[in-house]
Each structure stands twice: as C-alpha cells, then as structure tokens.
XYZ file of C-alpha atoms in Angstrom:
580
model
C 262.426 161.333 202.595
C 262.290 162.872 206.131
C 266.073 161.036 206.793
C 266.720 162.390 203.636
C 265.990 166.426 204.795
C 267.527 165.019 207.939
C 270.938 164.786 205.597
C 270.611 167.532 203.677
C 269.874 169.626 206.219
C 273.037 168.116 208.662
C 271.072 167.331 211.715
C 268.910 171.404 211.661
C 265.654 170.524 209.809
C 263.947 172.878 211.814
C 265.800 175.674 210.324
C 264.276 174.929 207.237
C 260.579 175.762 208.690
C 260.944 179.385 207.336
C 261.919 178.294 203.412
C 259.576 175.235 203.558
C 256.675 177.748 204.824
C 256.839 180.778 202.853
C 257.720 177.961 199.371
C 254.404 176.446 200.445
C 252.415 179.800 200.475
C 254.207 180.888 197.314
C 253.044 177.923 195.860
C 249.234 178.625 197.323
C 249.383 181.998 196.140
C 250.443 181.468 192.578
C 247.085 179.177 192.139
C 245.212 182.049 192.849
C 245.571 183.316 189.019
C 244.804 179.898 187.755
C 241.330 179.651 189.854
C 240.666 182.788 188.197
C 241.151 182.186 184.938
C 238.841 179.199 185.316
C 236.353 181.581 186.280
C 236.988 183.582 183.418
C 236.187 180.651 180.967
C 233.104 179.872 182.943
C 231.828 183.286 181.988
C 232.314 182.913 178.365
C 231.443 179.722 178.363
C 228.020 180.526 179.054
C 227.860 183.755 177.243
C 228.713 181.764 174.079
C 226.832 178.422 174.891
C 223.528 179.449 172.784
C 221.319 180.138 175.532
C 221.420 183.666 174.800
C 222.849 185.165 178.107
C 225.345 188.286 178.040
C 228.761 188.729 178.606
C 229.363 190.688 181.838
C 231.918 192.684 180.554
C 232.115 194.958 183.692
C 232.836 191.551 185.915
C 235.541 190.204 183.280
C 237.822 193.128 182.826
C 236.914 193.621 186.903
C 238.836 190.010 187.329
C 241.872 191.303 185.060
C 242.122 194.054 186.372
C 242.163 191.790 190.016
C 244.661 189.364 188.313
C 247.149 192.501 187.047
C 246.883 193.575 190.795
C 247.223 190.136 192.122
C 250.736 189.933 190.744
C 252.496 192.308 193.293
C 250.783 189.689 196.019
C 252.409 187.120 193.838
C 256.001 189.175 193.938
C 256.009 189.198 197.308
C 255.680 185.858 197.636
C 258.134 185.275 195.663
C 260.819 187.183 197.346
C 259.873 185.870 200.483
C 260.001 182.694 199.275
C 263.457 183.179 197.706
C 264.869 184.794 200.887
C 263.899 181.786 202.947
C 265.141 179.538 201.251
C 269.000 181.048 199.240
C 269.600 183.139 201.690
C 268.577 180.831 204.518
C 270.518 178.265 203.019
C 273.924 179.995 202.424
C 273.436 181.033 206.273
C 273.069 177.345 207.344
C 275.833 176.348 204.970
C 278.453 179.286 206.003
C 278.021 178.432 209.946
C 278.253 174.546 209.094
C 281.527 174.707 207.166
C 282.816 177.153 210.699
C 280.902 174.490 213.208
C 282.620 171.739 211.022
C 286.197 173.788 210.878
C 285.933 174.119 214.617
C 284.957 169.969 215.038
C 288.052 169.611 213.234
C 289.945 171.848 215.864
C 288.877 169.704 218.071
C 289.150 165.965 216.909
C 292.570 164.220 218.119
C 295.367 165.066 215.566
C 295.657 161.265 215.080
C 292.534 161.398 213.536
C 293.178 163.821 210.970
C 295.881 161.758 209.788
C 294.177 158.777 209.078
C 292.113 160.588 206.833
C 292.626 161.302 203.244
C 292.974 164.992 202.604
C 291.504 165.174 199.906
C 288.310 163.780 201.627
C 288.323 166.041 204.163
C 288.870 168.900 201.567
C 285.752 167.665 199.537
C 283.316 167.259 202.786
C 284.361 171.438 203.579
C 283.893 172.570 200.127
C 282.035 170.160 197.721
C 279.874 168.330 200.249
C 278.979 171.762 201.597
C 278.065 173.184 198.333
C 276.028 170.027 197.780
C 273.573 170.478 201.008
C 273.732 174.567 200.122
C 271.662 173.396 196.493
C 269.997 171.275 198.141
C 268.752 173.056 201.002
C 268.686 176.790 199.033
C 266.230 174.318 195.839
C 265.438 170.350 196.706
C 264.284 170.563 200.039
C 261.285 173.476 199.751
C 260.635 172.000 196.269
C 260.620 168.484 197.245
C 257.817 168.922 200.067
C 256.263 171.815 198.401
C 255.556 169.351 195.407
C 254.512 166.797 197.992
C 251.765 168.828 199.179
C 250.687 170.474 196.753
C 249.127 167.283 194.688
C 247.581 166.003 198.303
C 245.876 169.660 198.980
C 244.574 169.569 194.797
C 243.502 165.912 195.106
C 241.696 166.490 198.378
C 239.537 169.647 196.594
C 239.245 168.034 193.522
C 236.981 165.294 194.901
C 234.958 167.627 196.081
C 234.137 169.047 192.199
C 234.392 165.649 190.702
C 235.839 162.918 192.225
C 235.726 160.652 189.279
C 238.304 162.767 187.225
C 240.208 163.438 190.418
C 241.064 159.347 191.023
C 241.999 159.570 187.171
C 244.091 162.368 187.504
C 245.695 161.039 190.591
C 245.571 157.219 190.500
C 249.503 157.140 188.661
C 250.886 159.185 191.266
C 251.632 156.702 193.737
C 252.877 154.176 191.155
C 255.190 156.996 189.781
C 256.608 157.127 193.545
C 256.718 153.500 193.813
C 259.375 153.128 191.069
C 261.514 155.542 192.460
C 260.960 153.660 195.912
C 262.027 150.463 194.770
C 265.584 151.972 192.574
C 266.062 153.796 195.461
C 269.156 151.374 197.427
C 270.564 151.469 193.846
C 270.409 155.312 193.738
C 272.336 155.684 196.956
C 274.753 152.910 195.986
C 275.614 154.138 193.077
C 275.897 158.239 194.405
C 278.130 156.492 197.506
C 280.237 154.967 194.420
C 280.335 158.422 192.968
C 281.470 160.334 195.372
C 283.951 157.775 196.315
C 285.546 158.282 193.026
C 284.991 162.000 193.505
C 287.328 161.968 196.393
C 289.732 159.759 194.927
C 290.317 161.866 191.919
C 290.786 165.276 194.085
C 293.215 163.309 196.204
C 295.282 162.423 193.260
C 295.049 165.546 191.675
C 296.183 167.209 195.182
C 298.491 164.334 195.752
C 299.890 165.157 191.632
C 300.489 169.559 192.276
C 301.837 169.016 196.048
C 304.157 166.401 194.191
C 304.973 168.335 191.006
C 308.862 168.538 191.503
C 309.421 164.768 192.134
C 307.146 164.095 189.026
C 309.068 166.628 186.872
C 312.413 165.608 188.020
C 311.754 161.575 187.179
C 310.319 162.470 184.024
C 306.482 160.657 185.394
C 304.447 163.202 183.048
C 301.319 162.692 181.202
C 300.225 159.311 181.159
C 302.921 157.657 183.065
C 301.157 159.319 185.946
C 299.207 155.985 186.315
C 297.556 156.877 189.349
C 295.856 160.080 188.397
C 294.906 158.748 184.784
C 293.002 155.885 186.595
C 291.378 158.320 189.341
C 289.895 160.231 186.794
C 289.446 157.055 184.398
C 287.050 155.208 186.972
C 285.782 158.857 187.961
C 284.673 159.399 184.455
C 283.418 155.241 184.571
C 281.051 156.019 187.597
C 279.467 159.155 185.792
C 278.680 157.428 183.069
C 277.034 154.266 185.257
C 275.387 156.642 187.266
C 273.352 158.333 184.608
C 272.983 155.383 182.732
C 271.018 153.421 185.326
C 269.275 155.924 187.189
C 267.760 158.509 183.986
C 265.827 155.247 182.804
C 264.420 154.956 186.175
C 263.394 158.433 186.636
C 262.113 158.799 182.797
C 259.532 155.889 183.824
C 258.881 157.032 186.934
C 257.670 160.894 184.938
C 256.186 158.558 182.199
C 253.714 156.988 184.752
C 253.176 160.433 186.212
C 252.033 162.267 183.120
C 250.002 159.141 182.400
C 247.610 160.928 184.785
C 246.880 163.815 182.796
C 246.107 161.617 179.703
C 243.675 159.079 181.744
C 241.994 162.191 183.220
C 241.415 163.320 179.660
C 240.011 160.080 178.251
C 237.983 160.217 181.287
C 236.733 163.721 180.479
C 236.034 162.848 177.204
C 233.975 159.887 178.212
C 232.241 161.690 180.712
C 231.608 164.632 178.318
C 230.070 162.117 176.148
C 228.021 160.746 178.654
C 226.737 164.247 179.433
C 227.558 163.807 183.437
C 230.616 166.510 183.131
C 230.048 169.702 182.091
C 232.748 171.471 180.302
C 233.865 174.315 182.464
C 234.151 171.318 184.997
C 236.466 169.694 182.286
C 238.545 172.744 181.784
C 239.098 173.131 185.143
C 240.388 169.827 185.614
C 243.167 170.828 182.363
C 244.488 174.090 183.732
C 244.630 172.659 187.499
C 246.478 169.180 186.279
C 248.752 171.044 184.074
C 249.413 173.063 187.125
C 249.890 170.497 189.589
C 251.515 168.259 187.195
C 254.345 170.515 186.689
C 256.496 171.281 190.114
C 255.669 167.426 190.867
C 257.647 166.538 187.425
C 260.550 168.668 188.700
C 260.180 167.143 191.837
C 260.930 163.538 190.022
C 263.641 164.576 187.888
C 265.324 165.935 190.663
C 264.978 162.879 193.304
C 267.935 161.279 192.443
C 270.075 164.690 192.836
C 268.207 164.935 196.526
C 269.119 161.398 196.950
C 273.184 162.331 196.420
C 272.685 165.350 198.695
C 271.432 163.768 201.484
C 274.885 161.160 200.869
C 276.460 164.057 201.170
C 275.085 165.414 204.094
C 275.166 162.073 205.914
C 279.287 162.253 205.230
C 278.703 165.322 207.396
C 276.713 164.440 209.925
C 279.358 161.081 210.825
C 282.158 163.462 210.665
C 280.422 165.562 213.535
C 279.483 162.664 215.343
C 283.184 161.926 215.777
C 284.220 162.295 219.412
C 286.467 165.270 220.428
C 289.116 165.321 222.891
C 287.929 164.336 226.201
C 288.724 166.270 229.370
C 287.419 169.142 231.038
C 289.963 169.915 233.714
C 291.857 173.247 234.043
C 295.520 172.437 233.020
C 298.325 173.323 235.748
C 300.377 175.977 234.892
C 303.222 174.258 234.843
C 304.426 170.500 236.034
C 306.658 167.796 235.282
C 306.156 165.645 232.102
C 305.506 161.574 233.148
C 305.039 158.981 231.211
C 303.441 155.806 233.097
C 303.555 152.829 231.836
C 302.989 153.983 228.360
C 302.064 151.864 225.354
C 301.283 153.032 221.943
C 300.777 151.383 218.471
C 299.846 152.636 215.213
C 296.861 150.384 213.437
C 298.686 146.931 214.687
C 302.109 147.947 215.038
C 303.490 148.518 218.731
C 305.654 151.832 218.417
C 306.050 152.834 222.131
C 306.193 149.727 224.521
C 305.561 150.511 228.679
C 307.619 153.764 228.753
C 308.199 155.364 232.160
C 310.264 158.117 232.334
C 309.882 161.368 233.961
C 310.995 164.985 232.098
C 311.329 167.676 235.109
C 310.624 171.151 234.886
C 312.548 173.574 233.955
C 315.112 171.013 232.507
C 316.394 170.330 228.905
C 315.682 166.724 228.001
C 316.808 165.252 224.375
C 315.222 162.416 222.781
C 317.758 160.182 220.758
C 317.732 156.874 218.740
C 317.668 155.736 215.210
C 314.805 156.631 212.831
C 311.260 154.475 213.637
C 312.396 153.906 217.427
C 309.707 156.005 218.726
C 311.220 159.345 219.416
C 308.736 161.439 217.617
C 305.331 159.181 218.890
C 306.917 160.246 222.195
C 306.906 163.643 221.455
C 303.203 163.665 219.765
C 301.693 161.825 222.937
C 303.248 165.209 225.018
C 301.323 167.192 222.570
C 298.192 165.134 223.204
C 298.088 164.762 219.451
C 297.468 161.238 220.360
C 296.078 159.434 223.457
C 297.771 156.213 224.465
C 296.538 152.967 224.614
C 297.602 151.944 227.772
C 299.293 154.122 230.567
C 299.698 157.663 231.605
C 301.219 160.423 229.991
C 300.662 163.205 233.237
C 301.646 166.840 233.404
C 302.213 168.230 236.797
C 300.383 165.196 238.346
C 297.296 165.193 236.244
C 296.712 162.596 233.625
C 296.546 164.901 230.216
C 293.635 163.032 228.783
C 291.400 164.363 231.705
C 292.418 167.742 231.167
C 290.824 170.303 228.464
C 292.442 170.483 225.233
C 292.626 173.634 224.510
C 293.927 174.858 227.808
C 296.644 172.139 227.772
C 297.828 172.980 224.661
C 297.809 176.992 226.094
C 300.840 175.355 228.055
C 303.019 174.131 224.991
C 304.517 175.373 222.248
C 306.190 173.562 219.279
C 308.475 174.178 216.696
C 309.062 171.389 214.528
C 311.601 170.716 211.484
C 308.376 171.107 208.801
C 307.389 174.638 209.052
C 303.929 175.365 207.651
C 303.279 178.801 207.198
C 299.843 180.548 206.339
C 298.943 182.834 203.318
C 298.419 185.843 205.530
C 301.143 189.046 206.285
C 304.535 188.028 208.776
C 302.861 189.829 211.168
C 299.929 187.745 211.751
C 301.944 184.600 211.008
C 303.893 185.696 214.160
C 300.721 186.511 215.848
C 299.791 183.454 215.753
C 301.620 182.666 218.857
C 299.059 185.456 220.677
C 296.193 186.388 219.517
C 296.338 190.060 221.659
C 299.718 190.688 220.467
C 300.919 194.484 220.054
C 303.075 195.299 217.157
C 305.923 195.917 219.549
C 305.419 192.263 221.140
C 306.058 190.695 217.682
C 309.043 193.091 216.683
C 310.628 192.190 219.726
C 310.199 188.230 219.483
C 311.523 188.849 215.712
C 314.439 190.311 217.078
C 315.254 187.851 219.928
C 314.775 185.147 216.920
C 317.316 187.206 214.415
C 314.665 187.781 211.831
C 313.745 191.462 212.036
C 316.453 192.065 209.603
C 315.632 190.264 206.846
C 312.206 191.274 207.339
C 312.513 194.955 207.183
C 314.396 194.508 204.243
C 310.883 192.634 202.557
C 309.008 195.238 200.497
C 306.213 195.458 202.853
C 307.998 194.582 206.064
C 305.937 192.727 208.587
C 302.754 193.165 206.254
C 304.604 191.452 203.395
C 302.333 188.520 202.257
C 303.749 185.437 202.593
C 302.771 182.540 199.714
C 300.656 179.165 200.659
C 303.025 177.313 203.827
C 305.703 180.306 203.161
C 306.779 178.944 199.769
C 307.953 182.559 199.103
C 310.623 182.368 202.117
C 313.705 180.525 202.562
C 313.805 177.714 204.966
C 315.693 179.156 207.417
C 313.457 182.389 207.070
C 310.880 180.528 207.715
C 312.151 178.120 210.528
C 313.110 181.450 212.649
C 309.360 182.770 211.776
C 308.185 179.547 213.895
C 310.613 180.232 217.109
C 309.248 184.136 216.924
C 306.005 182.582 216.738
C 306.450 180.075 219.871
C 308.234 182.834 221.897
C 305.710 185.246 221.616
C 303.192 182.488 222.703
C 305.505 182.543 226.243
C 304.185 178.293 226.790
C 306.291 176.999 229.731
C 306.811 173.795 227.933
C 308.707 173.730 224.577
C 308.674 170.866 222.198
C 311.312 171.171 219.297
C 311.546 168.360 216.336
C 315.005 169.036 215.008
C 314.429 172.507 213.826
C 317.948 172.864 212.810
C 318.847 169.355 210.926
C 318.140 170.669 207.527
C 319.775 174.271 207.334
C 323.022 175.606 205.945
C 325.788 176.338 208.880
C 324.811 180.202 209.076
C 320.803 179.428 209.322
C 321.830 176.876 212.174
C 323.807 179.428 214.053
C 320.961 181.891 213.893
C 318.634 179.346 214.576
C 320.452 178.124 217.558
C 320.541 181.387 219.049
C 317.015 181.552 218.380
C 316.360 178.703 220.277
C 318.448 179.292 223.171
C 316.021 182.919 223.579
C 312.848 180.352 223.281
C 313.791 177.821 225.980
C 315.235 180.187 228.986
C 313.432 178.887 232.043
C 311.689 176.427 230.205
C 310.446 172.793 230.235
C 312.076 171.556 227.117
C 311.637 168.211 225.225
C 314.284 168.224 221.908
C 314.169 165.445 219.098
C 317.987 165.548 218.148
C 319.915 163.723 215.651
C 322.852 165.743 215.380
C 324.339 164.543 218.910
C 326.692 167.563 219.617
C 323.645 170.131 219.297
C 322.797 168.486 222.987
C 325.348 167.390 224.763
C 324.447 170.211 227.587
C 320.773 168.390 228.045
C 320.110 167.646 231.670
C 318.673 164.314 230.798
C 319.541 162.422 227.437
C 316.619 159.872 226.547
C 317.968 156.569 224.008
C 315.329 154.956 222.187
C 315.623 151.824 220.137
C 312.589 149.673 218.984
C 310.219 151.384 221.145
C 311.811 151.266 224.088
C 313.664 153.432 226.266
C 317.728 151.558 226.665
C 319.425 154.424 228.304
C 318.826 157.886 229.847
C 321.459 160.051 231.879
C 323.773 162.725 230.792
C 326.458 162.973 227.648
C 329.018 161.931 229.779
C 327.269 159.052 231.837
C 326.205 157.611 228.583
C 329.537 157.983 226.922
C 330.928 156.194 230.061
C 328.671 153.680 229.393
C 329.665 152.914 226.311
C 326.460 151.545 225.304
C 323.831 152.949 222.589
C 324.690 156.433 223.134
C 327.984 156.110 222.918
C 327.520 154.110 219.749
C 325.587 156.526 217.974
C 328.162 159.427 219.093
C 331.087 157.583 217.407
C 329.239 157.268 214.370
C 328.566 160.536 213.897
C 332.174 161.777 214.620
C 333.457 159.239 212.242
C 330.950 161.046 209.623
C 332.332 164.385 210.555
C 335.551 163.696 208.759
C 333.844 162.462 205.751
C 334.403 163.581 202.433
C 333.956 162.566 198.385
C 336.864 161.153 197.095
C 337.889 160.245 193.305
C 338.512 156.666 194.787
C-alpha cells in the first residue's frame, strides 16, 4: 500500500500529510455523535429497565441539544477535510501535468519519437486525471479506513474484548484475499490501460488520417485497425471486471462476516448474562460505524490498485534522463562533425562523417531520399546525440553544452510547418518571447506576409486553427521564416521549405529566406538543385556517407554524384504529359 500512495501520489507523498490529517480528524470527529447516542440509550435503558429509576430529562435534551451544536464542529471538519484533500489534489495534479510538460521539454527529441502519441497524450490527461481521483478520494480514504478499525479495535478491548476479537477477527482474512489477487489486479489494470492507449492512438491515428481514409473509401468497418483497438479495449473491460468484482465481493463478504459473529457472540453472551445490553448496543452502532468506510475502502482497492499503475507510468516517464550538459553555448562557431556515427534501432544511417560547416557560410546538404541528409541535420539540432563521434559547435562538443542555451543559437524552419491555436501574433512571437508589436510587423514584412495578414479579419490577432489548418501553405511556411527571423539565431537550419509550394509562394518564400540567412551560419536540405547552386560548400550524401563536397561547379567538373543528380533534374525540367 505505501508503494501504492508512492504511485498515486508521483513520488510527493508528503504533500498528502495535510488531506490524510484533517480526513483522519474528520473521521474522529464524526464518532463523537455516535458515542453520544450510546450514552443516550444507556439512560433509557435504565430508566425503563424496571428498577424504578427516572429519566433525567434535563441531561437528555442537555446531550441533544450538545449533539445539534456538535454539528457545526462536524462542518468544519468537513470542509477542512474536503479542502485538503480536492483542492490539494487538483494543486498537485495541475503542477505535475506543467513539471511533466516541462520533462518533456527537456527529454531528447529522439525520444519523443519513439513513443506513441497517443501514450504520451493519455499519461498528460487520463493518467493525470487518474492520480487527481485518487489522490483528491482513495488515498485519505484508504488510510483513514485503515486506522480507523485499529484505533476502534484497540478501545474496544478495553469495554469487552471478547466481542471486540469477534468483531475484528475477519478483518485480516478480508485483507488477505485481496493480498493474494493482488499481482492479478495489477496485471490485468497494466492490460487495461494498454488497450486504453491503443484505442486513443487509433482513434488519433483514424481523425489525423481522415482524408486518406475518405478518399480510399476505408470507412466503417474496413477500418480494421480501429474496430480491433476498441474490440480488445471493450475485451479487457469486460475481463477486468469479471475477475476482479468476485474477488472483492468475497473479500466484503468475509468483512461483514464480522458484524454477524459479533452478534451471535452478543447474543450468547447476553444469554449467559456476562454482557449487559447497553454494552451490546454499543458494540452495534460502533461496528456499523466502523464497518462502513472500511467496506468502501474494499470496493475501491482495485480502483487504487489502477491508480497507482497509473502513477507508476508517471513516475518512469520522469525518471527518464534529460539532455545532458551544463556548459554556456558560444555565441557563435563553426559546425564539426567528428567522426560521426548514427543508427536508428539497428540500422546504421550516418557512418564516420567528418566534415566541417564554417561560419557565416551557406552549406547545402544533397543526396537521394534515406542517405542521411536530414539525421545530419537533426544531430545539428541536438535532437539526437550520436553514437559515436563529435558533432562540436565553435570547438565545444554540443552534448556537453546546455540545451536550452544551444538551441538559443539555432533556428529552424523546416518543410512541415506546425502552427499553434493561438493569434499570428504570438505564433510569430514565438521566435522571442519579449517581442514588441513593431518587432513582429517588421519580421512579417521582411518575410512578405504583412499583406495578407492585414487583410485577415482580425489582423495579427486573427486566430489561427490547430497547426494553422485555417492558412494556406505558403501562408503558413512564411509565418515560420517571420518566426525564425525575429528569433535573430546565428545558425539557420532550413529542411526544404520551398519544395512543396506553387511558383509565386516559392518566389516569396525565397525572398523570405534570403532576409533570414544574411550573415548567417546556414545548413539547407535541398532537393531542387538550382535553388543552391550559390552555396559555399555543397555536401553529397549517398548511403550514409558523405561522396563529395565542394562547390556547383567543382562537382559538376567532377562529373560524379552531383553532377548525376543535376542532369536528372534538368532532364525532368522539360517534362511534360503526353497523349502517347
């Protein structure tokens, strides 16, 4: 149990001192009315037992009047209570979806994309919401109904400890079932939310995917792979409940066995005339009492149980390592790769790369698709750390420096622009945080986009939809270059931002580029070959390896790769459809 609130609580027990405390005392102070009502039956117990005493009427309606009273000390432990432990709980569970938002920040980019999406999606929202019910209603209810048995046992014995061990003696075989179902509990809640996870990545996988389903007619059930998400998702639910309400039904079975050997025990000892009945009545209302939140507590376990899963899936997350390097990045530097090698799982994508990209000079990266252009490009982002060799910028290996500071230094525009729900404005502001309004107008206008945007209903504050689905994608590619110029990085990284535009985008955008790399270091993915023949340094990859590097006219002298690749593409120029 205490690995359990370990889980739940992802890593922070102690913060749960508060809740756990005040649930306890709530708990205390709600016995209060129950000890006197026993005292109330006492008193007319005696006044009606045919010995002839009198009813104190002054002391009766004196302890309901107490007990009327009593219930604004019971409010307020009640809303003390509750404030510990919802409020409390949201707290904890707000901050650990930002502490787990910033991890994320932080974690290599590589990382990310070995995970499924949809996972990560589930852990920030459904995970989150799991540890919130558990921590804002298991945890303080769990312990509270863990003590509060042990306290009543303990000052039971002390008015009768025969009726107490009757009472009590099922408790710990009630706990005992639950102990020994418990690997199958957390097997089966791992299977769960397994198939949880699976079923939001399909369904994610399903809407993202919508326009390839629609246009090759893969609706309804000949979506296969969603049908059997939610199929073996449904399967699992089923399983679940099927095997583990049994278990907990016996294990509550066992536990209200108590009450009914404490009453054949009363009755025998009633009958034996060695238990009075006040004594017995007492023993009723506090059982029922006790009885109760412990009951709960049972029928709960196996939700606490699927929490604390839950939790642990957040805890291992956290525990992943972040970036390394604590260095202060040089402002500005050459670009070396060392004796790089780099593979992805098992397959060698970069093999021992040395090449050097100067500052202040234009340097294209070239070479069919899969020859290891774009791993290149990632490792200079320090979206990845290689295997083996150096990747250094201005002398300093980059896996020794600090993260965030080196990527202060760098700005990227790639092909896939991904824009956020928010206004233009503080899409561009992106780039700078601090940014005046007049700092973003005039990076919109060196990147030819100020027009089209003052012609937007709102202008800069026009909302832009989820990844700028509500802009074109040329709109949307110039949005990125306003972006990375008003960021000012003196090293530029561009994936082809222009291979997928009409003519009149690519002009704009090509203008917009030229602004964005002026006395830059500048490291272009190109496939269109013309689009760099000015680069100081052309790079040719093929099969991981770097063939050929020098200028468009050294290369075309050559007559190698490069020169290959450019007489391909001028044959395609002349290209056209033909009724033939």
């Amino acid at each position: 149990m205490i690995k359990a609130i370990y889980n739940i609580t992802t890593g922070n027990p102690g913060r749960l001192k508060k809740a756990v405390l005040y649930t306890m005392l709530s708990n205390l102070i709600n016995i209060v009315p129950f000890c006197l009502c026993i005292e109330v039956v006492n008193m007319l117990f005696h006044a009606f037992d045919g010995t002839g005493a009198t009813l104190d009427t002054f002391r009766l309606w004196s302890m309901i009047a107490v007990m009327f009273l009593y219930m604004l000390i019971m409010t307020w432990g009640e809303k003390k209570a509750y404030n510990a432990s919802f409020r409390d709980a949201y707290d904890i569970s707000a901050e650990g979806r930002i502490a787990l938002a910033e991890h994320l920040r932080k974690l290599p980019l590589g990382y990310l994309y070995k995970r499924d999406p949809g996972e990560l999606s589930s852990m920030m929202i459904t995970d989150f919401a799991m540890i919130e019910q558990g921590m804002s209603h298991q945890v303080p209810r769990m312990i509270g109904a863990t003590v509060m048995p042990i306290l009543a046992f303990i000052g039971m014995l002390f008015v009768d400890w025969r009726m107490a061990l009757a009472m009590f003696i099922a408790l710990p075989l009630s706990f005992l079932v639950l102990s020994v179902f418990s690997g199958m509990q957390k097997h089966l809640g791992e299977t769960q939310i397994k198939a949880k996870i699976n079923a939001s990545s399909r369904m994610e996988e399903y809407l993202q995917g919508i326009r390839v389903i629609k246009a090759y007619n893969m609706l309804g059930t000949k979506f296969v792979r969603l049908r059997k998400a939610f199929d073996e998702l449904k399967r699992v639910n089923i399983r679940s409940e099927a095997l583990i309400g049994p278990v907990v039904m016996l294990s509550v079975t066992l536990l209200r066995m108590g009450l009914t050997l404490m009453i054949l025990m009363g009755a025998y000892l009633l009958t034996g005339g060695t238990l009075s009945v006040p004594v017995f009545v007492m023993f009723l209302i506090v059982g029922s009492r006790v009885f109760d939140p412990v009951t709960l507590a049972l029928i709960n376990l196996a939700e606490f149980r699927y929490y604390s899963i839950a939790g642990e899936r957040i805890i291992s997350l956290l525990r992943e390592k972040e970036m390394p390097g604590t260095k202060e990045a040089p402002l500005q530097g050459d670009i070396c790769f060392r004796n790089v090698s780099f593979s992805y799982h098992e397959k060698r994508v970069l093999n021992n790369i040395n090449v050097t990209m100067r500052q202040g000079t234009l340097t294209a990266l070239v070479g069919p698709s899969g020859s290891g252009k774009s791993t290149l490009m990632k490792l200079c982002a320090r979206f990845y750390d290689p295997q083996e060799g150096q990747v250094l910028f201005g002398n300093q290996d980059i896996s020794e420096l600090n993260a965030e500071k080196y990527m202060q230094r760098i700005s990227m525009v790639f092909q896939d622009v991904y824009l956020f729900q928010d206004t233009i404005r503080n899409n561009i502001r992106f780039g700078k945080r601090n940014a005046t309004d007049s700092e973003i107008i005039e990076a919109a206008k060196k990147t030819q986009c100020h027009d089209f945007i003052m012609r937007l209903p709102n202008g800069y504050d026009t909302m832009v939809g989820e990844g700028g689905c509500t802009l074109s994608g040329g709109e949307k590619q110039r949005i990125s270059i306003a972006r990375a110029i008003l960021k000012d990085a003196p090293v530029i990284l561009l994936d082809e931002a222009t291979a997928s535009l009409d003519p009149e985008n690519e002009v704009k955008i090509q203008s917009a580029i030229n602004s964005l790399i002026q006395g830059r270091t500048v490291i272009v993915i190109a496939h269109r070959l013309k689009t760099i023949s000015q680069a100081d340094n052309i790079i040719v990859f093929d099969k991981g390896e770097i063939v050929e590097q020098g200028t468009h006219e050294s290369l075309l002298a050559s007559k190698g790769q490069y020169a290959h690749l450019w007489d391909i593409q001028e044959k395609a120029n002349h290209w056209k459809i033909t009724e033939e």
